[in-house]
Short mmCIF file of C-alpha atoms and ligand atoms in Angstrom, two decimals:
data_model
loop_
_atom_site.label_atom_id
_atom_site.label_comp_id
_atom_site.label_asym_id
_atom_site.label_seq_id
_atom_site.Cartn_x
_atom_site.Cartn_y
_atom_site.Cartn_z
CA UNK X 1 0.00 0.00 0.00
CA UNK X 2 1.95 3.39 -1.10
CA UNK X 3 2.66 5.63 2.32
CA UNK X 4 -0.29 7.92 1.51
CA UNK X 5 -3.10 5.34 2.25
CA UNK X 6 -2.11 4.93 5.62
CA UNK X 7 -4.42 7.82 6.67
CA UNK X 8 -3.64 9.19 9.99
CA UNK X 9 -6.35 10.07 12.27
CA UNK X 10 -5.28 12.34 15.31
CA UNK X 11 -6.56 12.62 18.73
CA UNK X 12 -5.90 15.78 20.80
CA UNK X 13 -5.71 18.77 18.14
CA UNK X 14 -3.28 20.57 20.78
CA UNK X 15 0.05 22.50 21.01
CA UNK X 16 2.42 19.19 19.66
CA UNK X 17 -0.35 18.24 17.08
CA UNK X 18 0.74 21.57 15.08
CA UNK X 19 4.15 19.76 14.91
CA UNK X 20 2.43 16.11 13.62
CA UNK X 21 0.36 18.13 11.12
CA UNK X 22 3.61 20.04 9.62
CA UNK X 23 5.42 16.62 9.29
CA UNK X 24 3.28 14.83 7.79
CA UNK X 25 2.40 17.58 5.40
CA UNK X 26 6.16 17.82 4.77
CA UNK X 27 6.64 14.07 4.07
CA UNK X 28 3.49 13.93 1.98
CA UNK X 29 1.38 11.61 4.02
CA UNK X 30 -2.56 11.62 4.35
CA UNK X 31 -4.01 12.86 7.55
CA UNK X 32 -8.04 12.02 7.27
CA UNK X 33 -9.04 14.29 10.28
CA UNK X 34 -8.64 14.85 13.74
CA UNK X 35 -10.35 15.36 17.03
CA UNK X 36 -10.83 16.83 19.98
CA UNK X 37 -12.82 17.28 23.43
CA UNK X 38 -12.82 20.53 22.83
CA UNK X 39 -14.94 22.25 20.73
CA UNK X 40 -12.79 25.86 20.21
CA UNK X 41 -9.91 23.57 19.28
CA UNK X 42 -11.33 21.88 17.10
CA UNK X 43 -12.89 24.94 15.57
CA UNK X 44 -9.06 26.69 15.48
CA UNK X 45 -7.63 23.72 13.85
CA UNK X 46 -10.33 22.99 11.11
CA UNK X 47 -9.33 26.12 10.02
CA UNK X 48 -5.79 26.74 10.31
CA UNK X 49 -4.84 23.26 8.65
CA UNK X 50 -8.01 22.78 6.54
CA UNK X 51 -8.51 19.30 8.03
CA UNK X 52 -11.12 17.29 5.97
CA UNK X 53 -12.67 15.71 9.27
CA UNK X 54 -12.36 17.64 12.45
CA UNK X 55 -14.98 16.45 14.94
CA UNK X 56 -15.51 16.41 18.75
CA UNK X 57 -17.18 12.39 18.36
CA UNK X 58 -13.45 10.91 19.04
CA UNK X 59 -15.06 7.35 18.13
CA UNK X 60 -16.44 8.47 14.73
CA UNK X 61 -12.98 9.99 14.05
CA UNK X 62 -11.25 6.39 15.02
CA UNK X 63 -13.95 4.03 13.35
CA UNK X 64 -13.68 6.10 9.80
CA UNK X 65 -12.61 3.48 7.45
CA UNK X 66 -9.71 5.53 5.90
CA UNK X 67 -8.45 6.02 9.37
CA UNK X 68 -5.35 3.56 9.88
CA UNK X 69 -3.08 5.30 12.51
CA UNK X 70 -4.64 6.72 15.48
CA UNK X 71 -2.21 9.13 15.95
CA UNK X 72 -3.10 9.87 20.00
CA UNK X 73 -1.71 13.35 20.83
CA UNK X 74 -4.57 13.37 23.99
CA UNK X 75 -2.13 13.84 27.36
CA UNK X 76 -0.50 11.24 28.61
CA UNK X 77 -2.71 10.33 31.65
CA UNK X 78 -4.62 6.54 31.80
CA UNK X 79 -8.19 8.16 31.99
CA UNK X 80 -7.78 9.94 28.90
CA UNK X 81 -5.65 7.11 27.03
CA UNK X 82 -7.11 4.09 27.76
CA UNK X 83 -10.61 5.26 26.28
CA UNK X 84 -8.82 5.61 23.28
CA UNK X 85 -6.95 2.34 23.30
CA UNK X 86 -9.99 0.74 23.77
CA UNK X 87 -11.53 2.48 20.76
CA UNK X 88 -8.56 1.76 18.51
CA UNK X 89 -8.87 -1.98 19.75
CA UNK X 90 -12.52 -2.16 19.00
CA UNK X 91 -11.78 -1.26 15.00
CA UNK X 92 -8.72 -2.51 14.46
CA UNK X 93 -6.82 0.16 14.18
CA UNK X 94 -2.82 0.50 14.69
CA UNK X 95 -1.96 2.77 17.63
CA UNK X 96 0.55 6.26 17.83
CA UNK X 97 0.93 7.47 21.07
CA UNK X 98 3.08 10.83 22.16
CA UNK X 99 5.53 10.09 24.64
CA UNK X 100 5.65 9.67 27.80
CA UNK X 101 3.38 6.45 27.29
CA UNK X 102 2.34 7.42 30.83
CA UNK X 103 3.80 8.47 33.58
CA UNK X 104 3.61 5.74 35.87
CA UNK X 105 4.56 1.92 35.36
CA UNK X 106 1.41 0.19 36.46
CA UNK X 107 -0.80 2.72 33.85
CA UNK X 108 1.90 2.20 30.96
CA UNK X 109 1.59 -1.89 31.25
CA UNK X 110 -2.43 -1.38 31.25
CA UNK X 111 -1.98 0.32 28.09
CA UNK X 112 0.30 -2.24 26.24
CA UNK X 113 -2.08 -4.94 27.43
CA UNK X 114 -4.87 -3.98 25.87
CA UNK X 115 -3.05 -3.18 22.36
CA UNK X 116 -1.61 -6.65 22.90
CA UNK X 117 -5.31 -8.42 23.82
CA UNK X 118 -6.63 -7.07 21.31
CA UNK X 119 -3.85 -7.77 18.51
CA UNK X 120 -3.44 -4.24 17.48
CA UNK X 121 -0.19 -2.31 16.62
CA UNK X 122 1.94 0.20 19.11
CA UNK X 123 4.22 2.51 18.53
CA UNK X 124 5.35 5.16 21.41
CA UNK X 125 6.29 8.29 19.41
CA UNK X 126 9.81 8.77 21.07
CA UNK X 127 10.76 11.03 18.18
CA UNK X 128 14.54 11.34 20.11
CA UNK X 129 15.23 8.33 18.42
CA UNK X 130 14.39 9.97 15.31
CA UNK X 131 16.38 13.29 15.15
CA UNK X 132 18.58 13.24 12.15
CA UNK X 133 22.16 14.53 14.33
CA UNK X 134 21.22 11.47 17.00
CA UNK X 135 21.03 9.05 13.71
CA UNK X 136 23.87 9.99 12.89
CA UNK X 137 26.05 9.49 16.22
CA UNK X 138 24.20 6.47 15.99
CA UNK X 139 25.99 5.52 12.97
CA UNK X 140 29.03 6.46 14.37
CA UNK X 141 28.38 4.31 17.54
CA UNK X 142 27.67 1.14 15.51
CA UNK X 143 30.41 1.66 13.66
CA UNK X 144 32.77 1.26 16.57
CA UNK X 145 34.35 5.32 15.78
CA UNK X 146 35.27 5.88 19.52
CA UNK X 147 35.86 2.26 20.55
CA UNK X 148 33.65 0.55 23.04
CA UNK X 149 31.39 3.52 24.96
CA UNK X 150 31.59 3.57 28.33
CA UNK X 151 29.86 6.52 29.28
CA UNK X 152 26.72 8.80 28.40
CA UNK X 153 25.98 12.34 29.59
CA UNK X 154 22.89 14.23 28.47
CA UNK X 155 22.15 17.37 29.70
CA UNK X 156 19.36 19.66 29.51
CA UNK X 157 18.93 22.36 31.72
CA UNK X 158 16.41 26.13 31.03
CA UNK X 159 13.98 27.71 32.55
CA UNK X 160 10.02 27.28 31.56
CA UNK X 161 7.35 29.11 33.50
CA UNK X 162 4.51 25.97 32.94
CA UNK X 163 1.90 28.01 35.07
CA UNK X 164 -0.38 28.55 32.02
CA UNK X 165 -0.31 24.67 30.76
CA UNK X 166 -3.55 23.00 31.40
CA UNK X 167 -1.51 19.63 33.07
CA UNK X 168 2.10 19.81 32.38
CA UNK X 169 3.62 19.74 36.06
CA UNK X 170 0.29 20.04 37.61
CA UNK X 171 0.74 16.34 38.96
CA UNK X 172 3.53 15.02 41.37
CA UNK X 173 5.57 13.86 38.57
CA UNK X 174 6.93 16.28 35.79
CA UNK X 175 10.55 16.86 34.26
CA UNK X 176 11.78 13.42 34.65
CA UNK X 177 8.35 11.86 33.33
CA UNK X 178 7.91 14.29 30.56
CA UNK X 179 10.82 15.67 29.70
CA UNK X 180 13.41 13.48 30.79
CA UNK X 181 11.53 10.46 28.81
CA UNK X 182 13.10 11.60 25.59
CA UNK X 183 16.41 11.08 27.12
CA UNK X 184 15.84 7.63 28.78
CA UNK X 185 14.18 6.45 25.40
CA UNK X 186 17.50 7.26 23.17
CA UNK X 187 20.10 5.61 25.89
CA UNK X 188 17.69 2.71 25.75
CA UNK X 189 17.37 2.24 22.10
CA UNK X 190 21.55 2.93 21.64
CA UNK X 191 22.57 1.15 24.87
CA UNK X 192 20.56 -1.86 25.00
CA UNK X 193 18.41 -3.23 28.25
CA UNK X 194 19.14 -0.99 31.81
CA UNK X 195 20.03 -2.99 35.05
CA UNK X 196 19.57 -0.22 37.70
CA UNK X 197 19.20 3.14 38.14
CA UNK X 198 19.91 5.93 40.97
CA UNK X 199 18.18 9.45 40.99
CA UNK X 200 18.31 12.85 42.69
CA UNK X 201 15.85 15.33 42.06
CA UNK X 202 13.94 18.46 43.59
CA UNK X 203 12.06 21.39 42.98
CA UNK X 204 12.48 24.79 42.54
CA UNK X 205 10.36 26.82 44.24
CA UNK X 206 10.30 29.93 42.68
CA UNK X 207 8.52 27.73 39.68
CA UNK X 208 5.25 28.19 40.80
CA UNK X 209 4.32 26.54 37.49
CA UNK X 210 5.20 22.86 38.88
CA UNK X 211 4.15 20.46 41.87
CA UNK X 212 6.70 18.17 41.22
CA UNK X 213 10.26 17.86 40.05
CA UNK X 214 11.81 20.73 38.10
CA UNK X 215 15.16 19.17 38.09
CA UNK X 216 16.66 15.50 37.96
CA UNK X 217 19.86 14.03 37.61
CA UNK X 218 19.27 10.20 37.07
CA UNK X 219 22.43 7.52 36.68
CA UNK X 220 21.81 4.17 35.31
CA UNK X 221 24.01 1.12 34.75
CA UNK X 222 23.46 -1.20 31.62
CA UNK X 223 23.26 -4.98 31.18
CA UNK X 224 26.03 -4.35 28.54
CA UNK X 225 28.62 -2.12 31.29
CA UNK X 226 27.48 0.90 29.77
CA UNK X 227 26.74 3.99 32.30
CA UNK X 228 25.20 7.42 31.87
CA UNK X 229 24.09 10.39 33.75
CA UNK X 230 20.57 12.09 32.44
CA UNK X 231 20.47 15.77 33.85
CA UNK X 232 17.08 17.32 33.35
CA UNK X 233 17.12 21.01 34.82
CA UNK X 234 14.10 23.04 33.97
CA UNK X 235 14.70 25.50 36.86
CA UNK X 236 18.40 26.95 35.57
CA UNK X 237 17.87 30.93 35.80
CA UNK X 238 21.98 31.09 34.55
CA UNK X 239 23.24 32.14 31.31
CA UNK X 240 24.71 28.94 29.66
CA UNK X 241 21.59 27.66 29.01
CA UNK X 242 20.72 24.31 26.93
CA UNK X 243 17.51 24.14 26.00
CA UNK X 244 15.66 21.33 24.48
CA UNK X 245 15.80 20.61 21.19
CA UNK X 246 19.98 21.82 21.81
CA UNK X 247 20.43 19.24 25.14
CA UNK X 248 24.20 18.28 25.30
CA UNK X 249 25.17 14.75 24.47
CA UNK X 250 28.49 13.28 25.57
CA UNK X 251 29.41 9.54 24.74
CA UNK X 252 32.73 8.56 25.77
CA UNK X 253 34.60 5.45 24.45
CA UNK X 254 37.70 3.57 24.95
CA UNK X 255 38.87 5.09 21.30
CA UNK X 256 37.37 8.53 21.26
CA UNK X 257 34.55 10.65 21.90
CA UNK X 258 31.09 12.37 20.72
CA UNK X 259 30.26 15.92 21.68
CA UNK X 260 26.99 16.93 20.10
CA UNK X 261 23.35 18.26 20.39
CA UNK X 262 20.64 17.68 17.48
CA UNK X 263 22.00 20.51 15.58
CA UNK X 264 25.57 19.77 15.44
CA UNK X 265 27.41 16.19 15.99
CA UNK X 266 31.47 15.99 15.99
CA UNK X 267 33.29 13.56 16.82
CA UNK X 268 36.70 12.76 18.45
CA UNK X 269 38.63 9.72 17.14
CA UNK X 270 42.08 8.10 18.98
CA UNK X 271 43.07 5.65 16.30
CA UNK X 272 43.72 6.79 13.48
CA UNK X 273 43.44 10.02 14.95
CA UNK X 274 40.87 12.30 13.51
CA UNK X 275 37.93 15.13 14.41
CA UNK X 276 35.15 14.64 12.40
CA UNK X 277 31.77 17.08 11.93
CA UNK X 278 29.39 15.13 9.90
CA UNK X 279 27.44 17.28 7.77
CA UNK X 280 23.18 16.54 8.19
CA UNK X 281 20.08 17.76 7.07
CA UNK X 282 17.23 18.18 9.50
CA UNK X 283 15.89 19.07 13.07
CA UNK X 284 14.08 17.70 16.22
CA UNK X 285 11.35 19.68 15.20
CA UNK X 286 10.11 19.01 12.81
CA UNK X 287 12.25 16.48 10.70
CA UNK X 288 11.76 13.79 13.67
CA UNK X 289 8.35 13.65 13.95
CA UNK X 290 7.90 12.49 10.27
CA UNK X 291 10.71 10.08 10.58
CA UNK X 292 9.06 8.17 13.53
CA UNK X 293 5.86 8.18 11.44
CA UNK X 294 7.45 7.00 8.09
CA UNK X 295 9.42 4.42 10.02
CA UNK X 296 5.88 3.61 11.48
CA UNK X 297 4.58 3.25 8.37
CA UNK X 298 6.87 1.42 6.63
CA UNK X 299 7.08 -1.11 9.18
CA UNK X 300 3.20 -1.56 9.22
CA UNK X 301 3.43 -1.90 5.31
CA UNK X 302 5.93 -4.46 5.21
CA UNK X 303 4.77 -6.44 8.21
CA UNK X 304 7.92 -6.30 10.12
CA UNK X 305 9.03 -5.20 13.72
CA UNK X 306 9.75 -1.24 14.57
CA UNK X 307 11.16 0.44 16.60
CA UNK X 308 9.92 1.83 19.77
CA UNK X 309 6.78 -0.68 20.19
CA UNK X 310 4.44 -0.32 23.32
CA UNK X 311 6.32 -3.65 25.16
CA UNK X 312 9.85 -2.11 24.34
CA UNK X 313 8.76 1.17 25.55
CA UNK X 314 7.97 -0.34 29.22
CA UNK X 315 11.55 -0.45 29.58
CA UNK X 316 11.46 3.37 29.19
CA UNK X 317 8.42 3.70 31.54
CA UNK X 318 10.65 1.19 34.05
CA UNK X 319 13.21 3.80 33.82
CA UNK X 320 10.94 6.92 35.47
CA UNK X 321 9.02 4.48 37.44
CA UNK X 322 12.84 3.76 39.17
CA UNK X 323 13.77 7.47 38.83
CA UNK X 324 11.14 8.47 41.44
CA UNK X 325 11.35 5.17 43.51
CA UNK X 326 15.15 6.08 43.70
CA UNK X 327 14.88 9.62 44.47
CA UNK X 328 12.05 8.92 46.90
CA UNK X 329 13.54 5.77 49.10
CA UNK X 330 17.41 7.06 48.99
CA UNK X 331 18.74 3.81 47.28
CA UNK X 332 19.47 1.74 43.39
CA UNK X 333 16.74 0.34 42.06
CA UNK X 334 17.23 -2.48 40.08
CA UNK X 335 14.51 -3.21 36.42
CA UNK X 336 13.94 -6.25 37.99
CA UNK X 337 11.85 -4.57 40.57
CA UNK X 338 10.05 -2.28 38.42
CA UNK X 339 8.83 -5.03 35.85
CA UNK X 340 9.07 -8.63 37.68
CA UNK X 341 8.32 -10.43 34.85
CA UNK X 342 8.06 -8.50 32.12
CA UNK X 343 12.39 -7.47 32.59
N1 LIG V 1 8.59 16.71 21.68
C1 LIG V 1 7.50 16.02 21.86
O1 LIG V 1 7.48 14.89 21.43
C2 LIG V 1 6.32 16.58 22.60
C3 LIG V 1 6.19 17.96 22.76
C4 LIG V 1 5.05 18.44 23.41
C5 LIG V 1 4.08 17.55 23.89
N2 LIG V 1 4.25 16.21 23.74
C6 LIG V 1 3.26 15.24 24.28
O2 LIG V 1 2.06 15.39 23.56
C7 LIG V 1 0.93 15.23 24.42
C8 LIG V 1 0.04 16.48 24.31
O3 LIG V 1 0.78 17.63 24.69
P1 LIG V 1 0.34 19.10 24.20
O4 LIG V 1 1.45 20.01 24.60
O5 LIG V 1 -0.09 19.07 22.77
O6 LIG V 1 -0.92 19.37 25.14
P2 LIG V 1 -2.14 20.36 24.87
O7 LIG V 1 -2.83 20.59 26.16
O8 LIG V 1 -1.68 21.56 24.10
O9 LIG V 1 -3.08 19.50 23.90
C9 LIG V 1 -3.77 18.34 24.33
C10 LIG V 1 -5.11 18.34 23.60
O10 LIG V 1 -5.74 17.09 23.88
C11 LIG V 1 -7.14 17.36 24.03
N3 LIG V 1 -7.76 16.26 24.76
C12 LIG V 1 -7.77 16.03 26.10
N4 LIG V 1 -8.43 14.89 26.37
C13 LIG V 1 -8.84 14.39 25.18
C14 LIG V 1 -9.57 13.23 24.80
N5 LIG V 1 -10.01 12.36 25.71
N6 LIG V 1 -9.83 13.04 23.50
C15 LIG V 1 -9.41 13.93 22.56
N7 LIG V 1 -8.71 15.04 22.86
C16 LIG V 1 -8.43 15.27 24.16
C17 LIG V 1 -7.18 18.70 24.76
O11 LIG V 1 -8.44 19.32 24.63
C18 LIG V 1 -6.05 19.45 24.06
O12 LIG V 1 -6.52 20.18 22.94
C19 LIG V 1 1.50 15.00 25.81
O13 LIG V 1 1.51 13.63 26.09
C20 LIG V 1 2.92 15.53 25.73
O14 LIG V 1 3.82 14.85 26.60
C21 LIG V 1 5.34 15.71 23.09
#
């Protein structure tokens, strides 16, 4: 089936669903509709991006026959999600779901099970593992440029005043959960199954914004030996600011090293030695949104496995679940105790 019949229908027509809409315009794909709770929204959006179908009935949107993808941009909470999952399950249709999956372990399994029961494609849209400069240190990872890696840093640290968002930080977990995630979900998918983790994390007060935690700093050890240190600072007043979609990645390696963000990748070779800047086309926004979707796509075409599925993705969800546990009871905690079975 060519890339254009696999119509997209999207759920939640908010802020991130602007960048969905521009990506898949950009890579030429069909987006049948979308909709939304709210009426106003749905109103704004009709308009701005001339969407053919732009309802408030969320189940008429999902059970429209040229509807393939539900494309669930809805916030990440299990009242609002699993509704949807349920209606995806009941036609059929293959599932797209913003990161973070959900916040919490326990809601994130839920979710997976009833894609799972009811036979029905996942894919968590952790479009970090999409952004053309962290393909390309990928490459240069596989390829063994700066030996065997030992160590990953990522660091992200600005200042966001939140207090006009409708939910982000308004629970007890925020910039680990939701911000953090993207972070967690690349070491994951380049370092391979996490053992244990270790966290620190607080809030500022002065950002009245947030409940929870406006700044993490989580370590994790990998099955593989690998380590890495996420920092997540959304409370940093100071002027060397690095913002997300410009976070600083470090991978070190027995042979060399990677100093990058998404913007600009060089790396650091030992033997032969050599400093090497990659040139790249493309951004986080908006170049890995329609990645993750045509890899999506072409996966669901082709009948084969892709990346960042729903079961995968508990690993990821594993990872904040231990982040808080950590953070919380003062100690490692190992994936074992976060999945049981499932690790
Ligand atoms: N870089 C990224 O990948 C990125 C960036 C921003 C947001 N996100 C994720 O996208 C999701 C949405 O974030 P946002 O910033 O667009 O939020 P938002 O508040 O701007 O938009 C959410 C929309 O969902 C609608 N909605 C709520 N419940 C619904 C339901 N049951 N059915 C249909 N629509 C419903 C709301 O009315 C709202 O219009 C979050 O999970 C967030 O973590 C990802």
């Amino acid at each position: 089936m060519a890339y254009e019949q696999w119509g997209i229908g999207i759920v939640g027509l908010g802020g991130i669903s602007n960048m969905h809409l521009t990506a898949y315009r950009n890579a030429g794909l069909q987006v049948v509709g979308g909709a939304d709770i709210d009426p106003a929204r749905v109103e704004t959006m009709k308009v701005k991006w001339d969407l053919p179908i732009a309802t408030t009935d969320v189940e008429s949107l999902i059970a429209h026959p040229e509807v393939k993808i539900v494309d669930v941009t809805a916030p990440h909470f299990l009242h609002v999600r699993e509704p949807i999952f349920r209606l995806a399950a009941k036609y059929g249709k293959a599932l797209y779901v913003q990161k973070p999956l959900e916040q919490y372990y326990a809601s994130a399994r839920k979710l997976v099970s009833i894609a799972e029961e009811a036979g029905i494609p996942l894919m968590v849209n952790q479009n970090s593992v999409f952004v053309p400069g962290f393909q390309v240190i990928e490459r240069y990872l596989r390829d063994g440029a700066i030996g065997t890696p030992y160590y990953c840093q990522i660091e992200n640290r600005n200042w966001f005043d939140l207090s006009g968002h409708p939910f982000y930080g308004k629970g007890e977990r925020w910039v680990l959960s939701d911000m953090g995630v993207h972070h967690l979900a690349l070491v994951v998918h380049w370092f391979g199954s996490w053992r244990s983790a270790y966290a620190i994390m607080g809030r500022d007060p002065s950002q009245k914004g947030v409940v929870g935690d406006t700044w993490s700093v989580m370590n994790i050890r990998f099955e593989s030996g690998m380590q890495a240190c996420i920092i997540n600072n959304w409370s940093y007043f100071g002027h060397l600011r690095r913002p997300h979609s410009v976070e600083e990645v470090v991978i070190q390696g027995d042979g060399g090293a990677i100093t990058a963000t998404s913007e600009e990748v060089v790396i650091v070779a030992q033997e032969p030695p050599a400093e090497i800047r990659p040139r790249f086309t493309g951004k986080w926004f908006p170049d890995a949104f329609s990645n993750a979707m045509l890899h999506y796509i072409q996966a669901l075409d082709e009948v084969k496995p892709h990346l960042c599925s729903g079961r995968h993705n508990l690993q990821v969800v594993a990872l904040i679940e231990a982040g808080y546990r950590s953070a919380q009871e003062g100690r490692e905690i190992t994936r074992a105790e976060i999945m049981g079975e499932d690790a």
